[in-house]
């Protein structure tokens, strides 16, 4: 009997290792059909889940409360499972090189609790070769088992888009790969239980690993192109959004827009590709250049804020700059690798301490990650400049009158600065009222 059949018959269990923005939706989905153990080393996170609280907001409290998923931070319980999905983050170091510590640590933990006949599938983003060259040897070392004889390994890159309620786990084609044909069939069948869009069987694990870093590098390059255009158009005195709106009337326009590129995928994955390429003697040109452009946008926006403050006769260090948005994208509480940090740090270089508003971000996490005290929107009354950095619904739905109330009331309209990084506001309305309005 295959592992797939044993899981369906609940003769065996599945484990999810890493219960974050990726692991939690996977665990919840599979728990509707199988016996699933959800493991995470973060005891506070596990306790929150046990209390029915979804801090990621990916599945919601109700789903957490109703699921049969078993939450634990006891690694020994992994011994109860025969099919393991590793979904831990793979960030970058300060020098932009891959930080494989989380995936290596998770692999060691799993290896110590791996049983004969198991299948291990990695979803963590890595450069081609990591699963076979780094993870499998660790599993063998820690378990004392032999890969290919005692256990099998696969790779299936996560493609979940945090905060996206349309393109979800169930609706995105799942890439699967494995070191043996038998394991590949099992892995494909198991994922098809929850992935209604079906699976794509990659020819090798390296192909599957490469596909993930390439698809995000492609998006990164396209956004970098739009960011470069925005930088040039700003110097030309041309509104980049007007250009994009005109361009998008053509059927084959790609629809990309300029902006801050952070998060744990697009802002990270290209560095994994660049790292391995350079290890092989190839100096990346396009991908690395795209990263450099995108990494510079936060400072560019901050410099624009300062120029607008000066042009309206304000002393920057005395101005109240209010930044609306801290998370790396809209409709998610995830603040990891948010490029809003670059704006904040640049302003701090000029002794400007901005007011930060984000109804989605966790107060404690914002303080821990970026040393900022979050302010509630209702408490903003005396702004000199409003900087819209994230397109949260709470910001997009602000009426002109509500925005007006956030400024110092004794300011003339021409001295009220609006910086619209996300192009979520009606520019004509603000310009017609005489506001100092700029958008990326």
Coordinates of C-alpha atoms in Angstrom, one line a residue:
X1 CA 0.0 0.0 0.0
X2 CA 1.4 3.5 -0.9
X3 CA 1.9 6.3 1.5
X4 CA -0.9 8.1 -0.2
X5 CA -3.3 5.3 0.5
X6 CA -2.2 5.0 4.1
X7 CA -2.7 8.7 4.7
X8 CA -6.1 8.6 3.2
X9 CA -7.1 5.6 5.3
X10 CA -5.6 7.4 8.3
X11 CA -3.3 4.6 9.0
X12 CA -0.4 7.1 8.9
X13 CA -0.1 10.8 9.7
X14 CA 1.3 13.9 8.0
X15 CA 3.4 16.5 9.7
X16 CA 3.8 20.2 8.8
X17 CA 7.1 21.7 10.1
X18 CA 6.8 25.4 10.3
X19 CA 3.4 27.0 10.9
X20 CA 3.8 30.4 9.4
X21 CA 2.2 32.1 6.4
X22 CA 2.9 29.1 4.3
X23 CA 2.7 26.1 6.6
X24 CA -0.5 27.0 8.3
X25 CA -2.7 27.1 5.2
X26 CA -1.2 23.8 4.1
X27 CA -1.9 22.2 7.4
X28 CA -5.4 23.5 7.6
X29 CA -6.2 22.3 4.1
X30 CA -4.8 18.8 4.6
X31 CA -6.4 18.4 8.0
X32 CA -9.8 18.4 6.3
X33 CA -8.8 15.0 4.8
X34 CA -5.9 13.5 6.8
X35 CA -4.5 13.3 10.3
X36 CA -2.0 16.1 10.5
X37 CA 0.5 17.2 13.1
X38 CA 1.5 20.9 13.0
X39 CA 4.9 21.5 14.5
X40 CA 6.7 24.8 15.2
X41 CA 9.5 25.6 17.6
X42 CA 7.8 28.9 18.6
X43 CA 5.9 28.0 21.8
X44 CA 4.0 31.3 21.9
X45 CA 2.8 30.8 18.3
X46 CA 1.6 27.2 19.2
X47 CA -0.2 28.5 22.3
X48 CA -2.0 31.2 20.2
X49 CA -3.1 28.5 17.7
X50 CA -4.3 26.3 20.5
X51 CA -6.4 29.3 21.7
X52 CA -7.9 29.6 18.3
X53 CA -6.0 32.8 17.2
X54 CA -4.6 33.1 13.7
X55 CA -1.8 35.7 14.0
X56 CA -1.0 35.3 10.3
X57 CA -4.6 36.1 9.2
X58 CA -4.2 33.7 6.4
X59 CA -6.9 31.3 7.3
X60 CA -8.8 33.1 10.1
X61 CA -9.6 32.3 13.7
X62 CA -12.6 30.2 12.9
X63 CA -10.6 27.9 10.7
X64 CA -8.0 27.5 13.5
X65 CA -10.8 26.8 16.0
X66 CA -12.5 24.2 13.9
X67 CA -9.5 22.4 12.5
X68 CA -8.5 18.9 13.5
X69 CA -4.8 19.9 13.0
X70 CA -2.8 19.0 16.1
X71 CA -0.6 21.8 17.2
X72 CA 2.7 21.1 19.0
X73 CA 6.2 22.3 19.7
X74 CA 7.2 18.8 20.9
X75 CA 9.5 17.5 18.1
X76 CA 9.1 13.9 19.4
X77 CA 5.6 13.9 18.0
X78 CA 7.0 14.0 14.5
X79 CA 7.8 10.3 15.0
X80 CA 4.1 9.7 14.6
X81 CA 4.1 10.9 11.0
X82 CA 5.4 9.2 7.8
X83 CA 4.9 12.2 5.4
X84 CA 6.6 15.4 6.3
X85 CA 6.3 18.9 4.7
X86 CA 9.0 21.4 5.7
X87 CA 7.8 24.9 5.3
X88 CA 10.2 27.1 7.3
X89 CA 11.5 30.5 6.0
X90 CA 14.7 30.9 4.1
X91 CA 15.8 34.6 4.6
X92 CA 19.0 36.3 3.6
X93 CA 21.9 37.5 5.7
X94 CA 23.0 41.1 6.1
X95 CA 25.3 40.7 3.2
X96 CA 22.5 39.4 1.0
X97 CA 23.7 35.8 1.0
X98 CA 21.3 32.9 1.7
X99 CA 20.6 32.2 5.3
X100 CA 19.9 28.4 5.4
X101 CA 20.0 28.2 9.2
X102 CA 16.2 27.8 9.6
X103 CA 15.9 25.0 7.0
X104 CA 19.1 23.2 8.3
X105 CA 17.8 23.4 11.8
X106 CA 14.4 22.1 10.9
X107 CA 16.1 19.3 8.9
X108 CA 18.2 18.3 12.0
X109 CA 15.1 18.3 14.2
X110 CA 13.2 16.2 11.7
X111 CA 16.2 13.9 11.1
X112 CA 16.3 13.1 14.8
X113 CA 12.7 12.0 14.6
X114 CA 12.6 10.4 11.2
X115 CA 11.2 6.9 10.9
X116 CA 11.9 4.3 8.3
X117 CA 9.6 4.5 5.2
X118 CA 9.0 8.2 5.5
X119 CA 8.8 10.8 2.7
X120 CA 10.1 14.3 3.3
X121 CA 9.0 17.2 1.1
X122 CA 10.7 20.6 1.3
X123 CA 8.7 23.7 0.4
X124 CA 11.2 26.3 1.6
X125 CA 12.7 28.4 -1.1
X126 CA 16.3 27.5 -1.9
X127 CA 18.8 27.7 -4.7
X128 CA 19.1 24.6 -7.0
X129 CA 21.0 21.7 -5.2
X130 CA 20.3 22.6 -1.6
X131 CA 17.8 19.8 -1.0
X132 CA 20.1 17.1 -2.4
X133 CA 23.4 18.5 -1.3
X134 CA 22.6 19.9 2.1
X135 CA 19.3 18.6 3.4
X136 CA 19.5 14.9 2.5
X137 CA 22.9 14.4 4.1
X138 CA 21.7 16.1 7.3
X139 CA 18.6 13.8 7.4
X140 CA 20.9 10.7 6.9
X141 CA 23.3 12.0 9.6
X142 CA 20.7 12.7 12.2
X143 CA 18.5 9.7 11.5
X144 CA 21.0 7.0 10.8
X145 CA 18.8 6.1 7.8
X146 CA 19.8 5.8 4.2
X147 CA 18.2 8.0 1.6
X148 CA 16.7 6.0 -1.3
X149 CA 16.4 2.9 0.8
X150 CA 14.9 3.9 4.1
X151 CA 13.3 7.3 3.2
X152 CA 12.5 9.4 0.2
X153 CA 12.8 13.2 -0.4
X154 CA 10.9 15.6 -2.6
X155 CA 10.7 19.3 -3.3
X156 CA 7.6 21.3 -4.0
X157 CA 8.1 25.1 -3.9
X158 CA 5.5 27.1 -2.0
X159 CA 3.6 29.5 -4.2
X160 CA 1.2 31.0 -1.8
X161 CA 0.7 34.8 -2.0
X162 CA 0.2 36.2 1.5
X163 CA -3.0 38.2 1.9
X164 CA -4.4 37.0 -1.5
X165 CA -7.8 35.3 -1.0
X166 CA -8.2 34.5 -4.7
X167 CA -5.0 32.9 -5.6
X168 CA -4.8 30.3 -2.8
X169 CA -3.2 26.9 -2.2
X170 CA -6.1 25.2 -3.8
X171 CA -6.1 27.3 -7.0
X172 CA -2.4 27.5 -7.8
X173 CA -0.8 24.6 -9.8
X174 CA 1.7 22.8 -7.5
X175 CA 5.1 21.9 -8.8
X176 CA 6.3 18.6 -7.4
X177 CA 9.5 16.7 -7.7
X178 CA 11.3 13.8 -6.0
X179 CA 14.5 11.7 -6.2
X180 CA 12.5 8.5 -7.2
X181 CA 9.6 7.9 -9.6
X182 CA 7.7 6.1 -6.8
X183 CA 8.0 9.0 -4.4
X184 CA 7.1 11.4 -7.1
X185 CA 3.8 9.6 -7.7
X186 CA 3.0 9.5 -4.0
X187 CA 3.8 13.2 -3.5
X188 CA 1.8 14.2 -6.6
X189 CA -1.2 12.2 -5.4
X190 CA -1.0 13.6 -1.9
X191 CA -0.9 17.2 -3.0
X192 CA -3.8 16.6 -5.4
X193 CA -6.0 15.9 -2.4
X194 CA -6.1 19.6 -1.7
X195 CA -4.7 21.4 -4.8
X196 CA -7.7 21.5 -7.1
X197 CA -5.6 23.2 -9.9
X198 CA -3.5 20.0 -10.2
X199 CA 0.2 19.4 -10.1
X200 CA 3.1 19.8 -12.5
X201 CA 5.7 17.0 -12.2
X202 CA 9.2 18.6 -12.6
X203 CA 11.9 16.5 -14.2
X204 CA 14.2 16.9 -11.2
X205 CA 14.4 18.5 -7.8
X206 CA 16.9 21.0 -9.1
X207 CA 14.4 22.1 -11.8
X208 CA 11.7 22.5 -9.1
X209 CA 14.0 24.5 -6.9
X210 CA 15.1 26.7 -9.9
X211 CA 11.5 27.3 -10.9
X212 CA 10.7 29.0 -7.6
X213 CA 13.6 31.4 -7.6
X214 CA 13.1 32.2 -11.3
X215 CA 9.4 33.0 -11.1
X216 CA 10.0 35.5 -8.3
X217 CA 13.2 36.9 -10.0
X218 CA 11.1 37.5 -13.1
X219 CA 8.6 39.5 -11.1
X220 CA 11.4 41.4 -9.4
X221 CA 13.0 42.3 -12.8
X222 CA 9.7 43.5 -14.2
X223 CA 9.1 45.7 -11.2
X224 CA 12.6 47.0 -11.2
X225 CA 12.0 48.1 -14.9
X226 CA 9.0 50.0 -13.8
X227 CA 10.8 51.5 -10.9
X228 CA 13.6 52.7 -13.2
X229 CA 11.1 54.3 -15.5
X230 CA 9.5 56.0 -12.5
X231 CA 12.8 57.5 -11.5
X232 CA 13.4 58.8 -15.0
X233 CA 9.8 60.1 -15.5
X234 CA 10.1 61.9 -12.2
X235 CA 13.1 63.8 -13.5
X236 CA 11.2 64.5 -16.8
X237 CA 8.2 65.8 -14.9
X238 CA 6.0 63.1 -16.2
X239 CA 3.5 61.2 -14.1
X240 CA 4.5 57.5 -14.3
X241 CA 1.0 56.3 -13.6
X242 CA -0.4 58.2 -16.5
X243 CA 2.2 56.6 -18.7
X244 CA 1.3 53.1 -17.3
X245 CA -2.4 53.7 -17.8
X246 CA -1.8 54.6 -21.4
X247 CA 0.6 51.7 -22.0
X248 CA -1.8 49.2 -20.4
X249 CA -4.4 49.9 -23.1
X250 CA -2.3 47.5 -25.3
X251 CA -3.4 43.9 -25.1
X252 CA 0.1 42.5 -24.3
X253 CA 1.0 45.0 -21.6
X254 CA 2.2 43.1 -18.4
X255 CA 0.5 45.4 -15.9
X256 CA 3.5 45.9 -13.5
X257 CA 3.7 49.0 -11.5
X258 CA 6.6 50.7 -9.6
X259 CA 6.8 50.3 -5.8
X260 CA 8.6 49.0 -2.8
X261 CA 9.6 45.4 -3.2
X262 CA 10.0 43.6 0.1
X263 CA 8.6 40.5 1.8
X264 CA 10.1 37.0 2.1
X265 CA 9.8 36.0 -1.6
X266 CA 10.3 38.6 -4.3
X267 CA 12.7 40.6 -2.2
X268 CA 14.7 37.6 -1.2
X269 CA 14.6 34.8 -3.8
X270 CA 16.6 36.6 -6.5
X271 CA 19.6 36.7 -4.1
X272 CA 19.5 32.9 -3.8
X273 CA 19.8 32.7 -7.6
X274 CA 22.6 35.3 -7.7
X275 CA 24.5 33.6 -4.9
X276 CA 24.6 30.2 -6.6
X277 CA 25.3 31.7 -10.0
X278 CA 28.4 33.5 -8.6
X279 CA 29.5 30.3 -6.9
X280 CA 29.6 28.8 -10.4
X281 CA 31.6 31.7 -11.8
X282 CA 28.8 33.6 -13.4
X283 CA 28.3 37.3 -12.4
X284 CA 24.6 38.0 -12.6
X285 CA 23.9 41.2 -14.5
X286 CA 20.1 41.7 -15.0
X287 CA 18.9 40.0 -11.8
X288 CA 21.5 41.8 -9.6
X289 CA 20.8 45.1 -11.3
X290 CA 17.1 44.7 -10.7
X291 CA 17.7 44.0 -7.0
X292 CA 19.9 47.1 -6.7
X293 CA 17.2 49.3 -8.2
X294 CA 14.4 47.8 -6.0
X295 CA 16.5 48.0 -2.9
X296 CA 17.1 51.7 -3.5
X297 CA 13.5 52.8 -3.8
X298 CA 12.9 53.3 -0.1
X299 CA 15.7 55.8 0.2
X300 CA 14.5 57.5 -3.0
X301 CA 11.0 58.0 -1.5
X302 CA 12.5 59.3 1.7
X303 CA 14.6 61.8 -0.1
X304 CA 11.5 62.9 -2.0
X305 CA 9.7 63.5 1.3
X306 CA 12.5 65.7 2.5
X307 CA 12.6 67.7 -0.7
X308 CA 8.9 68.3 -0.5
X309 CA 9.2 69.4 3.1
X310 CA 11.9 71.9 2.1
X311 CA 10.0 73.1 -0.9
X312 CA 7.0 74.0 1.2
X313 CA 9.2 76.0 3.6
X314 CA 9.2 73.4 6.5
X315 CA 12.2 72.5 8.6
X316 CA 12.4 68.8 8.1
X317 CA 13.6 67.9 11.6
X318 CA 10.5 69.7 13.0
X319 CA 8.0 68.3 10.6
X320 CA 5.4 65.6 11.5
X321 CA 5.8 63.0 8.8
X322 CA 3.1 60.3 9.0
X323 CA 3.8 57.0 7.2
X324 CA 0.6 55.0 6.5
X325 CA 1.7 51.4 6.2
X326 CA 4.5 49.2 7.6
X327 CA 3.8 45.6 6.4
X328 CA 5.5 44.5 3.2
X329 CA 2.2 44.5 1.3
X330 CA -1.5 45.2 1.7
X331 CA -3.9 43.0 3.6
X332 CA -1.3 41.1 5.6
X333 CA 0.2 41.5 9.0
X334 CA 3.6 40.3 7.7
X335 CA 6.3 42.9 8.4
X336 CA 9.2 40.7 7.4
X337 CA 11.7 42.5 5.0
X338 CA 9.4 45.5 4.6
X339 CA 11.0 48.1 2.5
X340 CA 9.2 50.8 4.5
X341 CA 12.0 50.3 6.9
X342 CA 14.4 51.9 4.4
X343 CA 12.2 55.0 4.3
X344 CA 12.2 55.2 8.1
X345 CA 15.9 54.7 8.4
X346 CA 16.7 57.3 5.8
X347 CA 14.4 59.8 7.6
X348 CA 16.1 59.0 10.8
X349 CA 19.5 59.9 9.2
X350 CA 18.1 63.4 9.1
X351 CA 16.8 63.2 12.7
X352 CA 13.2 62.9 11.5
X353 CA 11.2 60.4 13.6
X354 CA 8.1 59.6 11.6
X355 CA 4.7 58.6 13.0
X356 CA 3.9 55.1 11.8
X357 CA 0.3 53.8 11.3
X358 CA -0.6 50.3 10.3
X359 CA -3.8 48.6 11.5
X360 CA -2.6 45.2 10.2
X361 CA 0.8 45.1 11.9
X362 CA 1.4 43.6 15.3
X363 CA 2.5 46.3 17.8
X364 CA 5.0 44.2 19.5
X365 CA 6.5 42.9 16.3
X366 CA 6.8 46.4 14.8
X367 CA 8.7 47.4 17.9
X368 CA 10.9 44.3 17.9
X369 CA 11.7 44.4 14.2
X370 CA 12.0 48.1 13.4
X371 CA 12.0 49.9 16.8
X372 CA 8.8 51.8 16.0
X373 CA 5.8 52.6 18.1
X374 CA 2.6 52.2 16.1
X375 CA 0.0 54.9 16.2
X376 CA -3.7 54.4 15.6
X377 CA -5.1 56.3 12.6
X378 CA -7.7 58.0 14.8
X379 CA -4.9 59.6 16.8
X380 CA -3.3 61.3 13.8
X381 CA -4.2 65.0 13.9
X382 CA -1.2 67.2 13.2
X383 CA 0.5 65.9 10.1
X384 CA 2.7 68.0 7.8
X385 CA 3.0 65.1 5.3
X386 CA 1.1 61.9 4.7
X387 CA 3.1 59.1 3.1
X388 CA 0.9 56.2 1.7
X389 CA 3.3 53.3 1.6
X390 CA 0.9 50.3 1.7
X391 CA -2.4 49.9 0.0
X392 CA -4.4 48.6 3.0
X393 CA -8.2 48.9 2.6
X394 CA -8.3 51.3 5.6
X395 CA -6.1 53.7 3.7
X396 CA -7.6 53.3 0.2
X397 CA -11.1 53.9 1.6
X398 CA -10.2 57.2 3.2
X399 CA -12.3 60.0 1.8
X400 CA -10.7 63.3 0.9
X401 CA -12.4 64.9 3.9
X402 CA -11.0 62.2 6.2
X403 CA -7.5 62.7 4.9
X404 CA -7.9 66.5 5.3
X405 CA -8.6 65.9 9.0
X406 CA -5.2 64.3 9.5
X407 CA -3.3 67.4 8.7
X408 CA -2.5 70.4 10.9
X409 CA -5.6 72.6 10.5
X410 CA -3.6 75.9 10.2
X411 CA -1.7 74.7 7.2
X412 CA -2.5 76.1 3.8
X413 CA -3.4 73.4 1.2
X414 CA -0.2 74.1 -0.7
X415 CA 1.8 73.3 2.4
X416 CA 0.0 69.9 2.9
X417 CA 2.2 67.2 1.4
X418 CA 0.8 63.9 0.2
X419 CA 3.2 61.2 -1.0
X420 CA 1.4 58.4 -2.7
X421 CA 3.9 55.5 -3.1
X422 CA 1.1 53.0 -4.1
X423 CA -0.9 55.3 -6.4
X424 CA -4.1 54.5 -4.4
X425 CA -5.4 58.1 -4.2
X426 CA -7.2 60.3 -6.7
X427 CA -4.4 62.6 -7.8
X428 CA -6.7 65.1 -9.5
X429 CA -8.7 65.7 -6.4
X430 CA -5.7 66.7 -4.4
X431 CA -4.0 68.7 -7.1
X432 CA -7.2 70.6 -7.7
X433 CA -7.3 71.6 -4.0
X434 CA -3.8 72.9 -4.3
X435 CA -2.1 70.1 -2.3
X436 CA 1.6 69.3 -2.8
X437 CA 1.0 65.9 -4.2
X438 CA 3.6 63.4 -5.5
X439 CA 3.4 59.7 -6.5
X440 CA 5.9 57.2 -7.5

